[in-house]
Amino acid sequence: MRNSTAKNSVAITTLLSALFFCSIIVLASLSSLADSGPNVNTFGSVGMWLSLGMVLFLYLLPLAFYMLGMHFLKFVMAAFCSIGLLIAASTLLLMPALFLFGLEDFSGNSASIIGVMISCLGLLITNIVWFVAAFKRPSATVQESV
């Protein structure tokens, strides 16, 4: 019973993390960040859709095999989760810096930038919860009852 609930917790937090990561990509493509350089994805572009597809592929493929019983993929997902934590934390710290330093190009569309920050915060929290769900040790009472 414990193994099934642990797998379900990992699956739910992984899907929630994928949702937050995809929302960061979409919201960033809607913001003024999309005009910051030649290699940035704009909303609806092929690059944005390829980015979303790659993110979903990297989330869902290891999750599918983990759910089928390949538990070693939990460590692969942990590596991806660590990368997601790094991306979320750095983006969350970068966005206020853009406002504080008064970069005119980035201050026009504040709603989408705030949306990116909220999504980054959600991704950060979800990935921390993912680590707890994936690597939590079973309690002594659960072990005794099994």
Short mmCIF file of C-alpha atoms in Angstrom, two decimals:
data_model
loop_
_atom_site.label_atom_id
_atom_site.label_comp_id
_atom_site.label_asym_id
_atom_site.label_seq_id
_atom_site.Cartn_x
_atom_site.Cartn_y
_atom_site.Cartn_z
CA MET A 1 0.00 0.00 0.00
CA ARG A 2 2.81 2.42 0.88
CA ASN A 3 4.53 1.84 -2.46
CA SER A 4 1.36 2.67 -4.38
CA THR A 5 0.71 5.90 -2.49
CA ALA A 6 4.36 6.91 -2.84
CA LYS A 7 4.21 6.34 -6.59
CA ASN A 8 0.98 8.32 -6.83
CA SER A 9 2.50 11.21 -4.86
CA VAL A 10 5.54 11.25 -7.14
CA ALA A 11 3.31 11.14 -10.22
CA ILE A 12 1.07 13.98 -9.05
CA THR A 13 3.94 16.25 -8.05
CA THR A 14 5.78 15.46 -11.30
CA LEU A 15 2.73 16.40 -13.38
CA LEU A 16 2.23 19.57 -11.33
CA SER A 17 5.89 20.46 -11.82
CA ALA A 18 5.52 19.93 -15.58
CA LEU A 19 2.49 22.21 -15.59
CA PHE A 20 4.38 24.98 -13.80
CA PHE A 21 7.42 24.61 -16.07
CA CYS A 22 5.25 24.78 -19.20
CA SER A 23 3.44 27.83 -17.82
CA ILE A 24 6.81 29.54 -17.32
CA ILE A 25 7.64 28.95 -20.98
CA VAL A 26 4.26 30.22 -22.19
CA LEU A 27 4.17 33.26 -19.89
CA ALA A 28 7.76 34.20 -20.73
CA SER A 29 6.89 34.05 -24.43
CA LEU A 30 4.00 36.46 -23.76
CA SER A 31 6.10 38.92 -21.77
CA SER A 32 8.47 41.57 -22.97
CA LEU A 33 11.26 39.04 -22.43
CA ALA A 34 10.29 37.58 -25.79
CA ASP A 35 11.61 40.75 -27.45
CA SER A 36 14.97 40.66 -25.68
CA GLY A 37 16.98 38.87 -28.36
CA PRO A 38 16.96 37.03 -31.67
CA ASN A 39 16.91 33.51 -30.17
CA VAL A 40 14.02 33.97 -27.76
CA ASN A 41 10.73 32.13 -28.23
CA THR A 42 7.73 34.29 -28.94
CA PHE A 43 4.20 33.11 -28.21
CA GLY A 44 2.89 30.65 -30.79
CA SER A 45 6.24 30.22 -32.52
CA VAL A 46 7.64 26.86 -33.53
CA GLY A 47 10.40 27.31 -30.96
CA MET A 48 7.90 27.74 -28.14
CA TRP A 49 6.01 24.60 -29.15
CA LEU A 50 9.26 22.65 -29.48
CA SER A 51 10.30 23.84 -26.03
CA LEU A 52 6.99 22.73 -24.57
CA GLY A 53 7.25 19.36 -26.32
CA MET A 54 10.79 18.80 -25.08
CA VAL A 55 9.84 19.70 -21.50
CA LEU A 56 6.83 17.37 -21.56
CA PHE A 57 8.90 14.58 -23.11
CA LEU A 58 11.60 14.94 -20.43
CA TYR A 59 8.96 14.91 -17.69
CA LEU A 60 6.58 12.23 -18.96
CA LEU A 61 8.95 9.59 -20.36
CA PRO A 62 10.84 8.93 -17.09
CA LEU A 63 7.57 9.20 -15.16
CA ALA A 64 5.91 6.58 -17.37
CA PHE A 65 8.75 4.12 -16.90
CA TYR A 66 8.86 4.87 -13.17
CA MET A 67 5.16 4.10 -12.90
CA LEU A 68 5.78 0.82 -14.77
CA GLY A 69 8.18 -0.26 -12.03
CA MET A 70 11.62 1.05 -13.02
CA HIS A 71 12.29 2.72 -9.69
CA PHE A 72 15.88 3.70 -10.55
CA LEU A 73 14.40 6.39 -12.81
CA LYS A 74 13.49 8.25 -9.64
CA PHE A 75 17.13 9.36 -9.59
CA VAL A 76 16.98 10.54 -13.20
CA MET A 77 13.85 12.51 -12.34
CA ALA A 78 15.67 13.90 -9.29
CA ALA A 79 18.41 15.23 -11.58
CA PHE A 80 15.80 16.92 -13.78
CA CYS A 81 14.05 18.22 -10.68
CA SER A 82 17.34 19.74 -9.47
CA ILE A 83 17.76 21.48 -12.82
CA GLY A 84 14.19 22.76 -12.51
CA LEU A 85 14.97 24.10 -9.03
CA LEU A 86 17.99 25.92 -10.39
CA ILE A 87 16.01 27.41 -13.29
CA ALA A 88 13.11 28.46 -11.06
CA ALA A 89 15.35 30.03 -8.41
CA SER A 90 17.50 31.93 -10.90
CA THR A 91 14.48 33.17 -12.86
CA LEU A 92 12.70 34.16 -9.67
CA LEU A 93 15.74 36.21 -8.65
CA LEU A 94 16.23 37.70 -12.12
CA MET A 95 12.73 39.11 -12.58
CA PRO A 96 12.80 41.59 -9.64
CA ALA A 97 16.27 42.67 -10.74
CA LEU A 98 14.83 43.66 -14.10
CA PHE A 99 12.29 45.88 -12.32
CA LEU A 100 14.78 47.32 -9.81
CA PHE A 101 17.35 48.34 -12.37
CA GLY A 102 14.68 50.04 -14.46
CA LEU A 103 15.27 48.34 -17.76
CA GLU A 104 12.68 50.00 -19.97
CA ASP A 105 12.32 47.02 -22.28
CA PHE A 106 11.16 44.77 -19.47
CA SER A 107 8.92 47.09 -17.49
CA GLY A 108 6.09 47.46 -20.04
CA ASN A 109 4.23 44.19 -19.56
CA SER A 110 4.35 43.65 -15.82
CA ALA A 111 1.37 41.25 -15.63
CA SER A 112 3.09 38.49 -17.61
CA ILE A 113 6.36 39.01 -15.75
CA ILE A 114 4.51 38.70 -12.44
CA GLY A 115 2.88 35.56 -13.86
CA VAL A 116 6.33 34.16 -14.64
CA MET A 117 7.42 34.92 -11.08
CA ILE A 118 4.33 33.20 -9.62
CA SER A 119 4.92 30.17 -11.85
CA CYS A 120 8.57 30.07 -10.79
CA LEU A 121 7.54 30.16 -7.15
CA GLY A 122 5.04 27.36 -7.80
CA LEU A 123 7.72 25.32 -9.58
CA LEU A 124 10.15 25.90 -6.74
CA ILE A 125 7.66 24.75 -4.09
CA THR A 126 6.45 21.81 -6.18
CA ASN A 127 9.98 20.55 -6.81
CA ILE A 128 10.83 20.73 -3.12
CA VAL A 129 7.64 18.78 -2.36
CA TRP A 130 8.64 16.31 -5.10
CA PHE A 131 11.91 15.54 -3.30
CA VAL A 132 10.02 14.95 -0.05
CA ALA A 133 7.48 12.70 -1.78
CA ALA A 134 10.08 10.74 -3.72
CA PHE A 135 12.64 10.17 -0.99
CA LYS A 136 10.55 10.09 2.19
CA ARG A 137 11.35 7.12 4.38
CA PRO A 138 8.37 5.03 5.47
CA SER A 139 7.44 5.52 9.10
CA ALA A 140 8.01 2.76 11.65
CA THR A 141 4.30 2.06 12.07
CA VAL A 142 3.89 1.43 8.36
CA GLN A 143 6.84 -0.99 8.37
CA GLU A 144 5.50 -2.87 11.38
CA SER A 145 2.05 -3.28 9.89
CA VAL A 146 3.43 -4.74 6.64
#
